[in-house]
C-alpha cells in the first residue's frame, strides 16, 4: 500500500494548482456573479490538456491515470465549482460514453475534439419525469431507413446549451423497460430539431449552464448509435459509476477551498484581543473539517484504484461520492460559521462554497439513491 503521489501525479497536481491559483481563483467570484460560461478559461484548459485528462493521447487526451484525473478535477473545483461541473460532465460523462462505447470512427470524429477542448460535451439522461428513475424516460428514437427520428426532451443538462456533442439517451423499444434504452451522439449545430429551451437559475454551480433540451422530429444518421440498441441503460450506469469518483473530487476541491479560507480567516480575525483561531471551539472545527477532507480523499482514491485495476468499484464509488458530497456541505457550512456574519455575505467566498457544495448531494445519484446502492450491495 502506497499513499504517496507518483512523480507524474505530483506534476499534474502542481500544474493544475498553479493554473487554478493564477487563472481561476481570481475569476471565480465574477463567474459566480455573471453565471456566464467561461469559454476563454475552458479553451485555455483544452490547450493545457485538462479537457480530456483520462483518455489516450491517440484520441487527443492527456493519457493520465484516474488518480491524476481526480486530482486535477479536485484542483479545478477548488477554484470554481461551476468549472468543476463543466469538466466533469464533459469528461467523465460525455467523454467516457464516447471512449467506452464508441467505435473507432466515432472516437476519431467525436471524442478527439472533445478531449482537445475544441468541442464541448454534454450527457443528456435526465428528463422532467425521469431523474432517479431513469427507465421512466419518455424520449424516443424510432428507426426510419438509415436514420433515427428522436422526439422528447431532457432536463438539467450540464453544458447542454453550449455543447457541440451531446450524448442523448432515448427509448428505441418503449416496451422493453431499461433494456429498451439506447444512446446516440447528437450534434446540435447539424441536427435540425435540436432546441435549447432555456437554462436554469440555480443556487450555485454558476458558469456551468444547466439546460433544458427539446428534440422535435430530430433526424440523426444511424451511425450515431453508440454500441447496440438496448445497451443505453447499462452504459449510463457504468459511466455514472466512474463519474461519481469525480463528483467526489469536485466535493473535496470545494471543501478544501472552504477550509483554506477558514484557516486564513481564523488567523486574521481578532475578538477578545486574540485571533479567533486560538479559541478551542474554532480550532476543533478546523480539525474536524480537515479530518473529513482527508477521509474523503482516501475513499475517492480507493475507488479510483479499483477502477484502474478493472475491478468492480460500484459500492466504493457510491461511498466516495456519498461521503465526500456530505462532508463538502458540512465543511462549507463550518466555513461560514467561522467567518461569522461576514460569512453570510458576498464579501467572502464562504457562502459560494456552501451553495456549490450542495449540488454534489443531488446529481449523478442523490445521497438516498447512493445509500440504496451501498445497502443493496451489502445485502447481495
Ligand atoms: C445542476 C444540475 C446539473 C445536472 N446535470 C445533469 C446532466 O448533465 N445530465 C443529466 O442527465 N442529469 C443531470 N442532472 C440531473 C440529476 O442527475 C437529477 O436531478 C438527479 O438524478 C435526481 O433526479 P430528480 O431531480 O428528478 O429527483 P427525484 O428522482 O425526483 O428525487 C427527489 C427526491 O426523492 C428521492 N428518491 C427518489 N427515488 C428514491 C428511491 N428509490 N429511494 C429513496 N429516495 C428516492 C431522491 O433522493 C430525492 O431526494 C443535473 C441536476 C442538477 C440539479
Short mmCIF file of C-alpha atoms and ligand atoms in Angstrom, two decimals:
data_model
loop_
_atom_site.label_atom_id
_atom_site.label_comp_id
_atom_site.label_asym_id
_atom_site.label_seq_id
_atom_site.Cartn_x
_atom_site.Cartn_y
_atom_site.Cartn_z
CA UNK A 1 0.00 0.00 0.00
CA UNK A 2 1.48 3.33 -1.05
CA UNK A 3 -0.25 6.61 -0.22
CA UNK A 4 2.35 8.83 -1.90
CA UNK A 5 1.65 10.51 -5.23
CA UNK A 6 3.80 9.35 -8.15
CA UNK A 7 6.07 11.90 -9.82
CA UNK A 8 3.51 12.27 -12.64
CA UNK A 9 0.59 12.73 -10.23
CA UNK A 10 2.56 15.34 -8.30
CA UNK A 11 3.42 17.13 -11.54
CA UNK A 12 -0.27 17.25 -12.57
CA UNK A 13 -1.32 18.48 -9.15
CA UNK A 14 1.29 21.27 -9.20
CA UNK A 15 0.50 22.29 -12.77
CA UNK A 16 -3.28 22.44 -12.24
CA UNK A 17 -2.90 24.05 -8.84
CA UNK A 18 -0.79 26.85 -10.32
CA UNK A 19 -3.27 27.35 -13.17
CA UNK A 20 -6.14 27.49 -10.66
CA UNK A 21 -4.40 29.98 -8.36
CA UNK A 22 -3.36 32.24 -11.24
CA UNK A 23 -6.26 31.97 -13.68
CA UNK A 24 -9.34 30.52 -11.99
CA UNK A 25 -9.45 31.83 -8.42
CA UNK A 26 -9.21 35.49 -9.48
CA UNK A 27 -12.20 34.90 -11.82
CA UNK A 28 -14.33 32.73 -9.53
CA UNK A 29 -16.42 35.49 -7.94
CA UNK A 30 -17.11 37.02 -11.38
CA UNK A 31 -18.17 33.64 -12.81
CA UNK A 32 -20.45 33.18 -9.82
CA UNK A 33 -21.92 36.66 -10.22
CA UNK A 34 -22.48 36.63 -14.00
CA UNK A 35 -23.28 32.91 -14.38
CA UNK A 36 -21.65 33.06 -17.82
CA UNK A 37 -19.90 30.04 -19.34
CA UNK A 38 -16.17 30.89 -19.07
CA UNK A 39 -15.34 29.98 -22.69
CA UNK A 40 -11.85 31.53 -22.58
CA UNK A 41 -10.83 29.55 -19.48
CA UNK A 42 -12.22 26.36 -20.98
CA UNK A 43 -10.26 26.97 -24.21
CA UNK A 44 -7.09 27.50 -22.16
CA UNK A 45 -7.79 24.31 -20.25
CA UNK A 46 -8.12 22.49 -23.57
CA UNK A 47 -4.64 23.69 -24.52
CA UNK A 48 -3.28 22.51 -21.17
CA UNK A 49 -4.77 19.04 -21.72
CA UNK A 50 -7.33 19.43 -18.93
CA UNK A 51 -10.43 18.67 -21.04
CA UNK A 52 -9.55 15.03 -21.78
CA UNK A 53 -7.36 14.05 -18.86
CA UNK A 54 -8.08 10.29 -18.55
CA UNK A 55 -8.21 9.38 -22.25
CA UNK A 56 -5.38 8.13 -24.52
CA UNK A 57 -3.27 10.57 -26.47
CA UNK A 58 -4.26 8.88 -29.75
CA UNK A 59 -7.73 10.40 -29.21
CA UNK A 60 -6.45 13.82 -28.19
CA UNK A 61 -6.47 13.01 -24.46
CA UNK A 62 -3.74 13.58 -21.88
CA UNK A 63 -3.30 9.86 -21.17
CA UNK A 64 -3.42 10.30 -17.39
CA UNK A 65 -4.40 7.67 -14.83
CA UNK A 66 -7.70 8.07 -12.94
CA UNK A 67 -5.97 9.25 -9.75
CA UNK A 68 -4.38 12.10 -11.72
CA UNK A 69 -7.70 12.96 -13.32
CA UNK A 70 -9.39 13.06 -9.90
CA UNK A 71 -6.55 15.18 -8.51
CA UNK A 72 -6.85 17.56 -11.48
CA UNK A 73 -10.61 17.88 -11.07
CA UNK A 74 -10.21 18.41 -7.32
CA UNK A 75 -7.85 21.32 -8.01
CA UNK A 76 -10.14 22.84 -10.67
CA UNK A 77 -13.11 22.61 -8.26
CA UNK A 78 -11.02 24.24 -5.53
CA UNK A 79 -11.00 27.25 -7.85
CA UNK A 80 -14.59 27.15 -9.13
CA UNK A 81 -17.38 24.65 -8.51
CA UNK A 82 -19.02 25.60 -11.81
CA UNK A 83 -15.82 24.89 -13.71
CA UNK A 84 -15.61 21.56 -11.88
CA UNK A 85 -19.03 20.58 -13.24
CA UNK A 86 -18.14 21.78 -16.75
CA UNK A 87 -15.10 19.48 -16.81
CA UNK A 88 -16.79 16.55 -15.04
CA UNK A 89 -19.86 16.48 -17.33
CA UNK A 90 -17.67 16.97 -20.40
CA UNK A 91 -15.08 14.32 -19.49
CA UNK A 92 -16.46 11.75 -17.04
CA UNK A 93 -19.86 11.61 -18.73
CA UNK A 94 -19.79 12.65 -22.41
CA UNK A 95 -16.13 11.75 -23.00
CA UNK A 96 -16.43 8.43 -21.21
CA UNK A 97 -19.51 7.41 -23.22
CA UNK A 98 -17.62 8.08 -26.47
CA UNK A 99 -14.46 6.35 -25.29
CA UNK A 100 -16.03 3.26 -23.75
CA UNK A 101 -18.88 2.65 -26.17
CA UNK A 102 -17.98 4.46 -29.40
CA UNK A 103 -16.49 2.60 -32.37
CA UNK A 104 -13.17 3.69 -33.87
CA UNK A 105 -14.81 6.14 -36.30
CA UNK A 106 -16.93 7.69 -33.56
CA UNK A 107 -13.90 8.06 -31.30
CA UNK A 108 -11.84 9.75 -34.01
CA UNK A 109 -14.69 12.00 -35.11
CA UNK A 110 -16.34 12.98 -31.82
CA UNK A 111 -14.05 12.08 -28.91
CA UNK A 112 -10.84 13.68 -30.24
CA UNK A 113 -12.20 17.27 -30.44
CA UNK A 114 -13.92 16.79 -27.06
CA UNK A 115 -10.61 15.74 -25.48
CA UNK A 116 -8.81 18.63 -27.14
CA UNK A 117 -11.41 21.00 -25.74
CA UNK A 118 -12.36 22.40 -29.16
CA UNK A 119 -15.76 20.69 -28.80
CA UNK A 120 -17.75 20.77 -25.56
CA UNK A 121 -19.51 17.59 -24.45
CA UNK A 122 -22.75 17.00 -22.56
CA UNK A 123 -24.59 13.92 -21.28
CA UNK A 124 -28.38 14.01 -21.58
CA UNK A 125 -30.06 11.34 -19.48
CA UNK A 126 -32.45 13.10 -17.06
CA UNK A 127 -35.96 14.20 -18.00
CA UNK A 128 -38.71 16.08 -16.16
CA UNK A 129 -40.33 12.78 -15.12
CA UNK A 130 -37.18 10.65 -15.03
CA UNK A 131 -34.42 11.67 -12.63
CA UNK A 132 -33.52 8.88 -10.22
CA UNK A 133 -35.97 6.64 -12.11
CA UNK A 134 -34.07 6.53 -15.42
CA UNK A 135 -36.26 3.90 -17.19
CA UNK A 136 -39.24 6.26 -16.82
CA UNK A 137 -37.78 8.38 -19.63
CA UNK A 138 -40.14 9.28 -22.46
CA UNK A 139 -37.75 10.41 -25.20
CA UNK A 140 -37.96 8.01 -28.14
CA UNK A 141 -35.75 7.21 -31.13
CA UNK A 142 -37.56 5.48 -33.99
CA UNK A 143 -35.61 3.90 -36.83
CA UNK A 144 -36.63 5.23 -40.27
CA UNK A 145 -34.47 3.92 -43.12
CA UNK A 146 -30.88 4.78 -42.28
CA UNK A 147 -31.85 7.42 -39.73
CA UNK A 148 -33.32 7.64 -36.25
CA UNK A 149 -36.08 10.15 -35.53
CA UNK A 150 -35.71 11.44 -31.97
CA UNK A 151 -38.61 13.07 -30.09
CA UNK A 152 -38.81 14.21 -26.50
CA UNK A 153 -36.79 16.37 -24.16
CA UNK A 154 -34.18 16.45 -21.41
CA UNK A 155 -33.81 18.49 -18.25
CA UNK A 156 -30.84 19.58 -16.10
CA UNK A 157 -28.22 19.00 -18.77
CA UNK A 158 -24.85 20.43 -17.69
CA UNK A 159 -23.15 22.21 -20.64
CA UNK A 160 -26.35 21.49 -22.60
CA UNK A 161 -26.69 24.93 -24.20
CA UNK A 162 -23.02 25.26 -25.19
CA UNK A 163 -22.25 21.68 -26.21
CA UNK A 164 -21.05 20.63 -29.66
CA UNK A 165 -21.60 16.94 -28.90
CA UNK A 166 -24.44 15.71 -26.70
CA UNK A 167 -24.81 12.05 -25.79
CA UNK A 168 -28.57 11.55 -25.71
CA UNK A 169 -30.41 8.57 -24.22
CA UNK A 170 -33.71 7.56 -25.80
CA UNK A 171 -36.04 4.59 -25.92
CA UNK A 172 -35.70 2.53 -29.09
CA UNK A 173 -38.08 -0.10 -27.66
CA UNK A 174 -40.52 1.59 -25.25
CA UNK A 175 -41.96 -1.77 -24.13
CA UNK A 176 -38.63 -3.24 -23.06
CA UNK A 177 -38.09 -1.20 -19.86
CA UNK A 178 -34.43 -0.50 -19.12
CA UNK A 179 -33.41 -2.89 -21.93
CA UNK A 180 -35.12 -0.63 -24.48
CA UNK A 181 -32.85 2.39 -23.90
CA UNK A 182 -30.14 3.34 -26.42
CA UNK A 183 -27.59 6.14 -26.60
CA UNK A 184 -26.77 8.44 -29.52
CA UNK A 185 -24.32 11.14 -30.49
CA UNK A 186 -26.23 14.33 -31.22
CA UNK A 187 -24.66 17.37 -32.87
CA UNK A 188 -26.73 20.49 -32.08
CA UNK A 189 -25.26 22.51 -34.95
CA UNK A 190 -26.02 19.83 -37.54
CA UNK A 191 -29.19 18.20 -36.31
CA UNK A 192 -32.41 20.06 -37.14
CA UNK A 193 -34.95 19.72 -34.37
CA UNK A 194 -32.45 20.20 -31.53
CA UNK A 195 -33.83 23.04 -29.41
CA UNK A 196 -32.39 24.64 -26.27
CA UNK A 197 -35.49 25.65 -24.29
CA UNK A 198 -33.51 27.61 -21.71
CA UNK A 199 -31.16 27.34 -18.77
CA UNK A 200 -31.87 27.03 -15.05
CA UNK A 201 -31.38 29.76 -12.45
CA UNK A 202 -29.56 27.78 -9.79
CA UNK A 203 -28.46 28.16 -6.18
CA UNK A 204 -24.82 27.66 -7.15
CA UNK A 205 -22.68 25.87 -9.73
CA UNK A 206 -22.66 29.12 -11.68
CA UNK A 207 -20.87 29.30 -15.01
CA UNK A 208 -21.94 25.81 -15.99
CA UNK A 209 -25.15 26.19 -17.98
CA UNK A 210 -27.77 23.62 -16.94
CA UNK A 211 -30.07 23.36 -19.92
CA UNK A 212 -33.49 22.13 -20.84
CA UNK A 213 -33.38 20.50 -24.27
CA UNK A 214 -36.14 19.53 -26.71
CA UNK A 215 -35.96 17.24 -29.73
CA UNK A 216 -38.61 17.84 -32.40
CA UNK A 217 -38.55 15.10 -35.05
CA UNK A 218 -34.77 15.36 -34.87
CA UNK A 219 -33.28 13.13 -37.59
CA UNK A 220 -29.85 11.70 -36.94
CA UNK A 221 -27.87 9.23 -39.08
CA UNK A 222 -27.93 5.62 -37.85
CA UNK A 223 -24.16 5.63 -37.39
CA UNK A 224 -24.62 7.93 -34.39
CA UNK A 225 -25.84 4.98 -32.28
CA UNK A 226 -23.30 4.15 -29.54
CA UNK A 227 -22.88 0.39 -29.16
CA UNK A 228 -26.01 -1.65 -29.84
CA UNK A 229 -29.68 -0.82 -29.47
CA UNK A 230 -30.77 -1.56 -25.89
CA UNK A 231 -27.31 -1.02 -24.35
CA UNK A 232 -28.01 2.51 -23.13
CA UNK A 233 -29.11 1.83 -19.57
CA UNK A 234 -26.07 -0.28 -18.70
CA UNK A 235 -23.80 2.21 -20.47
CA UNK A 236 -25.29 5.04 -18.39
CA UNK A 237 -24.84 3.16 -15.10
CA UNK A 238 -21.22 2.26 -15.90
CA UNK A 239 -20.49 5.85 -16.89
CA UNK A 240 -22.13 7.26 -13.76
CA UNK A 241 -20.04 4.93 -11.58
CA UNK A 242 -16.83 6.46 -12.92
CA UNK A 243 -18.44 9.91 -12.78
CA UNK A 244 -19.16 9.51 -9.07
CA UNK A 245 -15.43 9.37 -8.35
CA UNK A 246 -15.05 12.75 -9.98
CA UNK A 247 -18.03 14.24 -8.14
CA UNK A 248 -16.17 13.13 -5.00
CA UNK A 249 -13.21 15.08 -6.41
CA UNK A 250 -15.39 18.16 -7.00
CA UNK A 251 -16.72 17.84 -3.44
CA UNK A 252 -13.22 17.59 -1.96
CA UNK A 253 -11.96 20.54 -4.01
CA UNK A 254 -14.78 22.77 -2.76
CA UNK A 255 -14.28 21.56 0.84
CA UNK A 256 -10.56 22.30 0.62
CA UNK A 257 -11.27 25.82 -0.60
CA UNK A 258 -13.67 26.35 2.32
CA UNK A 259 -11.10 25.00 4.78
CA UNK A 260 -8.21 27.09 3.36
CA UNK A 261 -10.27 30.27 3.66
CA UNK A 262 -11.43 29.35 7.17
CA UNK A 263 -7.86 28.71 8.39
CA UNK A 264 -6.76 32.06 6.96
CA UNK A 265 -9.69 33.95 8.46
CA UNK A 266 -9.26 32.26 11.86
CA UNK A 267 -5.69 33.52 11.94
CA UNK A 268 -6.63 37.09 10.99
CA UNK A 269 -9.87 37.85 12.76
CA UNK A 270 -9.43 39.02 16.33
CA UNK A 271 -12.05 39.00 19.08
CA UNK A 272 -11.41 39.34 22.81
CA UNK A 273 -7.86 40.51 21.92
CA UNK A 274 -6.82 37.32 20.20
CA UNK A 275 -7.20 35.60 16.83
CA UNK A 276 -10.39 33.52 16.86
CA UNK A 277 -8.27 30.54 15.75
CA UNK A 278 -6.86 30.50 19.29
CA UNK A 279 -10.26 29.56 20.69
CA UNK A 280 -10.52 25.84 21.15
CA UNK A 281 -14.03 25.83 19.62
CA UNK A 282 -12.66 27.20 16.33
CA UNK A 283 -9.52 25.05 16.40
CA UNK A 284 -11.68 21.94 16.80
CA UNK A 285 -13.90 22.97 13.90
CA UNK A 286 -10.82 23.29 11.68
CA UNK A 287 -9.53 19.94 12.90
CA UNK A 288 -12.84 18.21 12.09
CA UNK A 289 -13.02 19.90 8.68
CA UNK A 290 -9.56 18.70 7.68
CA UNK A 291 -10.12 15.19 9.06
CA UNK A 292 -13.27 14.85 6.96
CA UNK A 293 -11.46 16.09 3.83
CA UNK A 294 -8.63 13.61 4.37
CA UNK A 295 -11.06 10.71 4.89
CA UNK A 296 -12.97 11.64 1.74
CA UNK A 297 -9.73 11.64 -0.25
CA UNK A 298 -8.96 8.10 0.87
CA UNK A 299 -12.39 6.88 -0.26
CA UNK A 300 -12.00 8.65 -3.60
CA UNK A 301 -8.57 7.19 -4.29
CA UNK A 302 -9.67 3.72 -3.19
CA UNK A 303 -12.48 3.79 -5.77
CA UNK A 304 -10.09 5.18 -8.41
CA UNK A 305 -7.61 2.42 -7.62
CA UNK A 306 -10.23 -0.31 -8.15
CA UNK A 307 -11.35 1.33 -11.39
CA UNK A 308 -7.79 1.38 -12.68
CA UNK A 309 -7.36 -2.29 -11.79
CA UNK A 310 -10.54 -3.07 -13.78
CA UNK A 311 -12.17 -4.43 -10.63
CA UNK A 312 -15.76 -3.75 -9.56
CA UNK A 313 -15.99 -0.38 -7.86
CA UNK A 314 -19.76 0.30 -7.74
CA UNK A 315 -20.00 0.32 -3.91
CA UNK A 316 -16.72 2.19 -3.45
CA UNK A 317 -17.60 4.90 -6.00
CA UNK A 318 -21.01 5.33 -4.34
CA UNK A 319 -19.37 5.58 -0.90
CA UNK A 320 -16.74 8.05 -2.10
CA UNK A 321 -19.37 10.29 -3.67
CA UNK A 322 -21.83 9.95 -0.77
CA UNK A 323 -19.27 10.75 1.91
CA UNK A 324 -17.36 13.44 0.01
CA UNK A 325 -20.54 15.26 -1.01
CA UNK A 326 -21.94 15.28 2.52
CA UNK A 327 -18.70 16.40 4.18
CA UNK A 328 -18.29 19.04 1.47
CA UNK A 329 -21.56 20.64 2.54
CA UNK A 330 -20.66 20.23 6.25
CA UNK A 331 -17.19 21.73 5.81
CA UNK A 332 -18.58 24.63 3.78
CA UNK A 333 -21.20 25.19 6.49
CA UNK A 334 -18.50 25.38 9.18
CA UNK A 335 -16.54 27.70 6.90
CA UNK A 336 -19.43 30.18 7.04
CA UNK A 337 -19.72 29.72 10.82
CA UNK A 338 -16.04 30.55 11.33
CA UNK A 339 -16.48 33.71 9.25
CA UNK A 340 -19.40 34.76 11.49
CA UNK A 341 -21.62 37.46 9.98
CA UNK A 342 -19.13 38.15 7.22
CA UNK A 343 -19.52 34.53 6.10
CA UNK A 344 -23.15 35.19 5.33
CA UNK A 345 -22.28 37.99 2.91
CA UNK A 346 -20.79 38.10 -0.57
CA UNK A 347 -17.69 39.81 0.86
CA UNK A 348 -16.18 36.36 1.31
CA UNK A 349 -16.31 33.19 -0.78
CA UNK A 350 -17.53 31.06 2.15
CA UNK A 351 -21.18 31.33 1.08
CA UNK A 352 -20.32 30.38 -2.52
CA UNK A 353 -18.62 27.19 -1.39
CA UNK A 354 -21.76 26.25 0.54
CA UNK A 355 -24.01 26.83 -2.49
CA UNK A 356 -21.63 24.95 -4.79
CA UNK A 357 -21.22 22.05 -2.35
CA UNK A 358 -24.94 21.35 -2.02
CA UNK A 359 -25.22 20.18 -5.63
CA UNK A 360 -22.85 17.27 -5.03
CA UNK A 361 -25.54 15.56 -2.96
CA UNK A 362 -28.02 15.71 -5.83
CA UNK A 363 -26.54 14.97 -9.25
CA UNK A 364 -25.03 11.69 -10.51
CA UNK A 365 -27.08 9.81 -7.91
CA UNK A 366 -28.70 11.52 -4.91
CA UNK A 367 -27.46 10.57 -1.44
CA UNK A 368 -30.61 8.50 -0.97
CA UNK A 369 -30.03 6.54 -4.19
CA UNK A 370 -26.37 6.01 -3.26
CA UNK A 371 -27.39 4.64 0.15
CA UNK A 372 -29.76 2.27 -1.67
CA UNK A 373 -26.86 1.15 -3.89
CA UNK A 374 -24.49 0.60 -0.96
CA UNK A 375 -27.17 -1.16 1.12
CA UNK A 376 -28.17 -3.42 -1.79
CA UNK A 377 -24.52 -4.29 -2.33
CA UNK A 378 -24.07 -5.27 1.32
CA UNK A 379 -27.15 -7.49 1.19
CA UNK A 380 -26.36 -9.23 -2.09
C1 LIG B 1 -27.25 21.43 -11.50
C2 LIG B 1 -27.62 20.07 -12.02
C3 LIG B 1 -26.89 19.51 -13.05
C4 LIG B 1 -27.27 18.28 -13.58
N1 LIG B 1 -26.59 17.77 -14.66
C5 LIG B 1 -27.09 16.68 -15.30
C6 LIG B 1 -26.51 16.23 -16.53
O1 LIG B 1 -25.53 16.78 -17.03
N2 LIG B 1 -27.09 15.18 -17.17
C7 LIG B 1 -28.18 14.54 -16.67
O2 LIG B 1 -28.65 13.60 -17.31
N3 LIG B 1 -28.74 14.91 -15.49
C8 LIG B 1 -28.21 15.96 -14.81
N4 LIG B 1 -28.78 16.39 -13.62
C9 LIG B 1 -29.95 15.67 -13.10
C10 LIG B 1 -29.67 14.93 -11.81
O3 LIG B 1 -28.90 13.79 -12.08
C11 LIG B 1 -31.04 14.61 -11.17
O4 LIG B 1 -31.52 15.85 -10.66
C12 LIG B 1 -30.92 13.60 -10.08
O5 LIG B 1 -30.64 12.34 -10.63
C13 LIG B 1 -32.20 13.49 -9.24
O6 LIG B 1 -33.32 13.40 -10.06
P1 LIG B 1 -34.58 14.37 -9.80
O7 LIG B 1 -34.07 15.75 -9.72
O8 LIG B 1 -35.64 14.06 -10.78
O9 LIG B 1 -35.08 13.96 -8.34
P2 LIG B 1 -36.04 12.72 -7.99
O10 LIG B 1 -35.54 11.49 -8.61
O11 LIG B 1 -37.45 13.14 -8.25
O12 LIG B 1 -35.81 12.63 -6.42
C14 LIG B 1 -36.44 13.52 -5.49
C15 LIG B 1 -36.10 13.02 -4.08
O13 LIG B 1 -36.61 11.68 -3.91
C16 LIG B 1 -35.55 10.81 -3.56
N5 LIG B 1 -35.75 9.49 -4.18
C17 LIG B 1 -36.08 9.22 -5.48
N6 LIG B 1 -36.12 7.90 -5.68
C18 LIG B 1 -35.79 7.32 -4.50
C19 LIG B 1 -35.64 5.98 -4.05
N7 LIG B 1 -35.79 4.94 -4.90
N8 LIG B 1 -35.28 5.76 -2.76
C20 LIG B 1 -35.08 6.81 -1.91
N9 LIG B 1 -35.22 8.10 -2.26
C21 LIG B 1 -35.57 8.34 -3.54
C22 LIG B 1 -34.30 11.48 -4.10
O14 LIG B 1 -33.13 11.03 -3.44
C23 LIG B 1 -34.59 12.94 -3.83
O15 LIG B 1 -34.30 13.26 -2.50
C24 LIG B 1 -28.37 17.59 -13.03
C25 LIG B 1 -29.07 18.14 -11.95
C26 LIG B 1 -28.71 19.36 -11.45
C27 LIG B 1 -29.51 19.95 -10.30
#
